[in-house]
XYZ file of C-alpha atoms in Angstrom:
331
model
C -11.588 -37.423 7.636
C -8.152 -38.725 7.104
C -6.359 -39.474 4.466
C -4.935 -43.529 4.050
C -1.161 -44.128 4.914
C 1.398 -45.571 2.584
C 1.354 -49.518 3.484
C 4.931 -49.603 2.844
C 7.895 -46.832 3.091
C 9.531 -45.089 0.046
C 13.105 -47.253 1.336
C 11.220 -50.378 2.106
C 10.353 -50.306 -1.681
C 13.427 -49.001 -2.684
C 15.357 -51.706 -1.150
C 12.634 -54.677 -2.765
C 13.400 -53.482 -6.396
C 17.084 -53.567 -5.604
C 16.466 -57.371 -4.461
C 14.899 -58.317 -7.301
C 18.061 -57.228 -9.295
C 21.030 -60.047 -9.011
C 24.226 -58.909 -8.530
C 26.698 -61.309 -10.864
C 30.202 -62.260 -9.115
C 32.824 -59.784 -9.386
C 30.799 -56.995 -10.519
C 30.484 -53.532 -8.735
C 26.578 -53.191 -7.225
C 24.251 -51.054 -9.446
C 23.727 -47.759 -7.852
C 19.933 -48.532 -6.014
C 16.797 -47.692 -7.703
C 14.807 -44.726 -7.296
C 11.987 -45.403 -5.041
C 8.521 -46.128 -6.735
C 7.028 -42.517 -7.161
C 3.868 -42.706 -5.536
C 0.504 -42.416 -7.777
C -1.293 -40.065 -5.188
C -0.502 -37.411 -3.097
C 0.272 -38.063 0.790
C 0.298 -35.510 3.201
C -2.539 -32.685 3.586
C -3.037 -32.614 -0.288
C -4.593 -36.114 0.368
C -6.887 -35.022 3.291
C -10.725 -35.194 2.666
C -11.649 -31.594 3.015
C -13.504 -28.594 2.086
C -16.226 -30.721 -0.126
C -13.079 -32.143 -2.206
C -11.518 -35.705 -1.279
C -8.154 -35.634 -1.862
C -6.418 -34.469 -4.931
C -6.992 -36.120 -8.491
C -6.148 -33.400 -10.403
C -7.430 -34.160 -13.872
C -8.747 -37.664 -13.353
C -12.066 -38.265 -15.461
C -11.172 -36.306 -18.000
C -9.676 -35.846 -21.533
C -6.113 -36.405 -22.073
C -3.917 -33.629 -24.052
C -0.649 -33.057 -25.299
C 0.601 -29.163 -25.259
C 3.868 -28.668 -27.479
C 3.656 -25.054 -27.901
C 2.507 -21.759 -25.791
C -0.609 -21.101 -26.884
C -1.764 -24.766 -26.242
C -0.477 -24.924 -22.643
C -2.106 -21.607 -21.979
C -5.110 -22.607 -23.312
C -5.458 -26.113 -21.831
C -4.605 -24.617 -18.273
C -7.613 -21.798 -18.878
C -10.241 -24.430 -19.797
C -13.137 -24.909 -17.222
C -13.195 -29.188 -17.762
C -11.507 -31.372 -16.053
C -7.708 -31.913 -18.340
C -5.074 -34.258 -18.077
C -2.335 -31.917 -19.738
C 1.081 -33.977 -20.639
C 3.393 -31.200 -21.128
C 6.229 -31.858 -24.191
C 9.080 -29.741 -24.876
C 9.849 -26.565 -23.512
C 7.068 -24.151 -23.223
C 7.839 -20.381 -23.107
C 5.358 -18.165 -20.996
C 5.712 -15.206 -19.399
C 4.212 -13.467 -15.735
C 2.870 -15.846 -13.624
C -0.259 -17.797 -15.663
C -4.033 -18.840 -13.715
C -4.502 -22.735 -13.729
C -8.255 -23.311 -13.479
C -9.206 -26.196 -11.362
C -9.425 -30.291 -11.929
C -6.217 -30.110 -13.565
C -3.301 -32.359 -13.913
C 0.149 -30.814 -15.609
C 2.534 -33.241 -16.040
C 5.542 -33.640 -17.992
C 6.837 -35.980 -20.531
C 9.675 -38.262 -19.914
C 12.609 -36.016 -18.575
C 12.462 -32.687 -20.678
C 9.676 -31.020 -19.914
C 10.009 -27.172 -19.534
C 8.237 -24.272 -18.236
C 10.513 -21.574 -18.986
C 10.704 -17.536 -18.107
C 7.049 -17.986 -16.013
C 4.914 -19.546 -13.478
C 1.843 -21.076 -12.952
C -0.551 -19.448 -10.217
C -3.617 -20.279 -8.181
C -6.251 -17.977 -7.360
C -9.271 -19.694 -5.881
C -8.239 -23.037 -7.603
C -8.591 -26.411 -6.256
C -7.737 -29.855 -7.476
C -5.026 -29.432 -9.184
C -1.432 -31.638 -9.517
C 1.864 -30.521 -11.145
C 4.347 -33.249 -11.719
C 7.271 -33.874 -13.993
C 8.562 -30.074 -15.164
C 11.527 -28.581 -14.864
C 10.892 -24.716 -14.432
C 13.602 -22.170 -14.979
C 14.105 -18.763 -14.813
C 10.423 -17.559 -13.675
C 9.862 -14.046 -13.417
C 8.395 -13.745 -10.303
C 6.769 -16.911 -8.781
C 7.633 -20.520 -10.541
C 4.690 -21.466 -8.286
C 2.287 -19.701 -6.238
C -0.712 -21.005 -4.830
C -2.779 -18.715 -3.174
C -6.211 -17.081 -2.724
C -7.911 -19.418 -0.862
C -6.876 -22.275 -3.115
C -6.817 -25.695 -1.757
C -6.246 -29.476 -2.663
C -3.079 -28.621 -4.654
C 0.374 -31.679 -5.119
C 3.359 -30.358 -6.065
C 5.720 -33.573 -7.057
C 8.912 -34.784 -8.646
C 9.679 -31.159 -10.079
C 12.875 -29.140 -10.693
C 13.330 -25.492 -9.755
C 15.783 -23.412 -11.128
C 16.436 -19.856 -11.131
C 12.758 -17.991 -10.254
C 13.769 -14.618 -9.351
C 11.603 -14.864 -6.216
C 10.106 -18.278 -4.736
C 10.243 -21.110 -5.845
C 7.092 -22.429 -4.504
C 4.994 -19.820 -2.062
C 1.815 -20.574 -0.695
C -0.288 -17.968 0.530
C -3.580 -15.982 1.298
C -5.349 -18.441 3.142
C -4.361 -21.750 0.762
C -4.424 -25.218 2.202
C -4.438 -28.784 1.547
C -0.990 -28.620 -0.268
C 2.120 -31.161 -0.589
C 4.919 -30.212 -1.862
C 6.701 -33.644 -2.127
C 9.619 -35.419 -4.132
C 10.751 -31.966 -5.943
C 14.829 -30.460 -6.980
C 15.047 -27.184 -5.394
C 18.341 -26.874 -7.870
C 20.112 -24.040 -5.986
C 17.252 -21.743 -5.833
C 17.083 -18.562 -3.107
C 13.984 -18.007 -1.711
C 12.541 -21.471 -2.219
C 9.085 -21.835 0.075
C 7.150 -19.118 1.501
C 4.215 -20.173 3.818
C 2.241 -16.436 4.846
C 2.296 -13.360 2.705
C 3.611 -11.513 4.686
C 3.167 -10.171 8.950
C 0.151 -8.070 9.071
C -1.731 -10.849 6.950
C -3.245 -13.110 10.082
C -6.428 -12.341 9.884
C -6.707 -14.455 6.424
C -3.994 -17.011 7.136
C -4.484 -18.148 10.677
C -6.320 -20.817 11.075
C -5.092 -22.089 6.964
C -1.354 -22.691 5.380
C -1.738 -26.775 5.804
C 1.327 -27.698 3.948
C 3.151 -31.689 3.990
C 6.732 -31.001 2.528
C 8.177 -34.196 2.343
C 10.851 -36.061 0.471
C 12.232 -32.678 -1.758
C 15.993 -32.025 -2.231
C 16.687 -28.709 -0.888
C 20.450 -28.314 -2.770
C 22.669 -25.822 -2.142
C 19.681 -23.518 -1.720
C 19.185 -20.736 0.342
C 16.751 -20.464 2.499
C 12.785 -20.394 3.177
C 12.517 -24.487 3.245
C 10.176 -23.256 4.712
C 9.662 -19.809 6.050
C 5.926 -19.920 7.396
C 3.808 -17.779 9.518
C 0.893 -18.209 10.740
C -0.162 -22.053 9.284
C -0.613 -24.754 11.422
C 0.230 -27.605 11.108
C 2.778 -27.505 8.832
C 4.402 -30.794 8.654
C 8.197 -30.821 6.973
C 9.523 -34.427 6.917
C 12.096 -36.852 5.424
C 13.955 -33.754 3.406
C 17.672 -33.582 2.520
C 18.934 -30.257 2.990
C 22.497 -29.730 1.792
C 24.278 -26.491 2.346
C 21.657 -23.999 2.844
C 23.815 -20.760 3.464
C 21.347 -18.883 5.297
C 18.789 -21.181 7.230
C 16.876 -24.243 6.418
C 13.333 -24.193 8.543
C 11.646 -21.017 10.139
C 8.599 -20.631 11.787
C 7.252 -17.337 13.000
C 3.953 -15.581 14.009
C 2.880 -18.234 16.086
C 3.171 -20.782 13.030
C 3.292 -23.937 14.040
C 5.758 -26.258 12.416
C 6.453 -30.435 12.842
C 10.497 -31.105 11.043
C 11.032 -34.475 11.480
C 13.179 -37.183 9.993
C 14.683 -34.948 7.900
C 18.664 -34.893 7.401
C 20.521 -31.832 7.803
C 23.819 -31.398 6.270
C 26.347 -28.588 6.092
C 23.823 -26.036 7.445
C 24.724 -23.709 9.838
C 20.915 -22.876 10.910
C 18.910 -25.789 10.487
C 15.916 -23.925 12.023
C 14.638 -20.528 13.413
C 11.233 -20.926 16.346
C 11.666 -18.838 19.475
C 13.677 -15.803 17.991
C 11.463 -15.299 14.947
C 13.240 -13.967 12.095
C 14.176 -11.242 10.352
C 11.013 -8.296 11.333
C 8.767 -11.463 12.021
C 7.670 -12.743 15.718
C 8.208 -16.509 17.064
C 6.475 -19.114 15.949
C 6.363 -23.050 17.602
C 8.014 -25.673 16.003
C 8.920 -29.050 17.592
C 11.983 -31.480 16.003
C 12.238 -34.998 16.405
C 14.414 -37.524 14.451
C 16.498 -35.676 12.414
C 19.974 -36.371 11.405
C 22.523 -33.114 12.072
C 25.812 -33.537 9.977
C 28.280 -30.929 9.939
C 25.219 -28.645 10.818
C 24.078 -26.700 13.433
C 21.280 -26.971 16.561
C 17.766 -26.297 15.738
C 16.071 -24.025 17.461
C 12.822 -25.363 19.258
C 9.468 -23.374 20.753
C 6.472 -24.601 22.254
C 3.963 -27.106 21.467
C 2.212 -28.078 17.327
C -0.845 -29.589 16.444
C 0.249 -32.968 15.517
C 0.192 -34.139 11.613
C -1.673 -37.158 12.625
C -4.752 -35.616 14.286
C -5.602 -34.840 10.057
C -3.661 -37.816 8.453
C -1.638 -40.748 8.643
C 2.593 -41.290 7.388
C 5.044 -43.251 7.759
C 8.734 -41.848 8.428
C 11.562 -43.471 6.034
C 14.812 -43.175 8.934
C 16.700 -40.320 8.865
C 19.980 -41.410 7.977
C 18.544 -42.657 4.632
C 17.210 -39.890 3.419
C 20.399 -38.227 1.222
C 20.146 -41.852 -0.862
C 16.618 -41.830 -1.077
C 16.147 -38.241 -2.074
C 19.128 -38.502 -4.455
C 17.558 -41.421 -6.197
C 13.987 -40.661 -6.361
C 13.633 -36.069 -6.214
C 13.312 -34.461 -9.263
C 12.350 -35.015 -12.929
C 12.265 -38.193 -14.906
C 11.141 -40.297 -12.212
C 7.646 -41.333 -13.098
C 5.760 -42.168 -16.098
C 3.717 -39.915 -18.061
């Protein structure tokens, strides 16, 4: 089944709030508004699929409020559906299980998840908003293990030692949407790794839409194998090494998105690094002080599983300013 389509764009709503705000005579304009964060997930994590329809995280259940370690760990390892509003800064370590039926989300703009990450092993149903993480050990995010139904939104990402956000191991049903990838390295893997087809062809059905790729390195994303894998209406801002790259036969949809001061935008029929090609098919996207993007074959479109609609790409770097990251929505 597919999931419903936003009636109106992230810009289009964007520019109404700025109407309804007069503008008195001889005053500078108020910078504009950050676009209304949305209340559920678009993209794949929205797609009725695999006995779950869409992703409501917590929804249904009780509503908690972790300040400390031990709470967080122990609201995130609880079998019933939580709502867990995450205050404060809360220290873990490794990468921690979330069970599934879970919504994490932080409060106002301070919430931290600090020295760890959060991982999913045969999860489902689960959406982390709000939360700043920094310095993760390993993973600040890593969905894998056949998870599925799984909205990563309006986070900030700062220093994991490896990704960022990595989905894996035949996981699907994922957006990764509205997030600060705050000069991170290796900030979205898509495939463990080249010998692992058996398990991920066929899975890896990942929207990344809307997220602030800033002054980070590379892997936004680096997929193999998943298909589709739709990457649209992102500002990427001087990635040093490469912004998109699909290989082993991935198949990847960047559109819309706006490309500036990167020398690789994106990596298709050469592969990359030890990995083979993959496909990947560009349309719409803005090139500024950038380079070409290299193209391969044909994709599976996005809309054969849901419907979108695409804000124009020469907006995006004032959208994504305004509304990515932290401190956006309520909680």
């Amino acid at each position: 089944m597919r999931s419903s389509s936003r009636t109106v764009s992230a810009l289009t709503l964007a520019l109404l709030l700025a109407a309804a705000t007069p503008v008195e005579a001889g005053t500078a304009a108020a910078a504009p508004p950050a676009p209304l964060a949305e209340t559920s997930p678009t993209g794949f994590a929205a797609v009725h699929a695999l006995g779950q329809n869409g992703t409501t995280g917590g929804a249904g259940g009780t509503t908690v409020t972790a300040t400390t370690t031990e709470q967080f760990l122990e609201y995130i390892d609880t079998t019933a559906p939580l709502v867990i509003r995450v205050q404060g800064t809360i220290d873990i370590t490794s990468k921690q299980g979330v069970r599934p039926n879970k919504t994490i989300i932080g409060v106002g703009s301070s919430a931290v998840i600090n020295g760890g990450g959060l991982e999913f092993y045969r999860s489902s149903n689960v959406i982390v908003r709000n939360i700043k993480f920094t310095a993760a050990e390993d993973d600040a995010i890593s969905v894998g293990r056949e998870s599925h139904h799984i909205w990563i939104d309006h986070n900030e990402f700062v220093a994991p030692l490896d990704g960022a956000v990595d989905v894996v191991r035949a996981a699907e049903y994922v957006t990764v949407s509205w997030n600060w990838f705050n000069k991170t390295d290796k900030s979205m893997l898509l495939g463990h790794s080249d010998g692992n087809g058996s398990q991920d062809t066929g899975k890896l059905k990942v929207s990344i839409h809307h997220n602030f790729f800033d002054g980070s390195r590379q892997r936004h994303p680096r997929v193999r194998f998943g298909e589709p894998v739709h990457v649209y209406n992102n500002y990427y801002k001087g990635n040093a090494v490469y912004g998109v790259a699909s290989t082993m036969n991935a198949g990847v949809v960047v559109e819309g998105n706006h490309f500036e001061g990167v020398p690789h935008p994106c990596h298709s029929a050469s592969g990359y690094d030890a990995s083979g090609p993959g496909r990947l098919v560009q349309r719409n996207n803005v090139f500024t002080g950038s380079g070409t993007c290299e193209t391969n074959g044909t994709v599976v479109e996005p809309r054969t599983y849901y419907a979108y609609t695409l804000d124009p790409a020469a907006d995006v770097p004032a959208l994504v300013r305004a509304g990515a990251g932290t401190g956006k929505i309520g909680a």
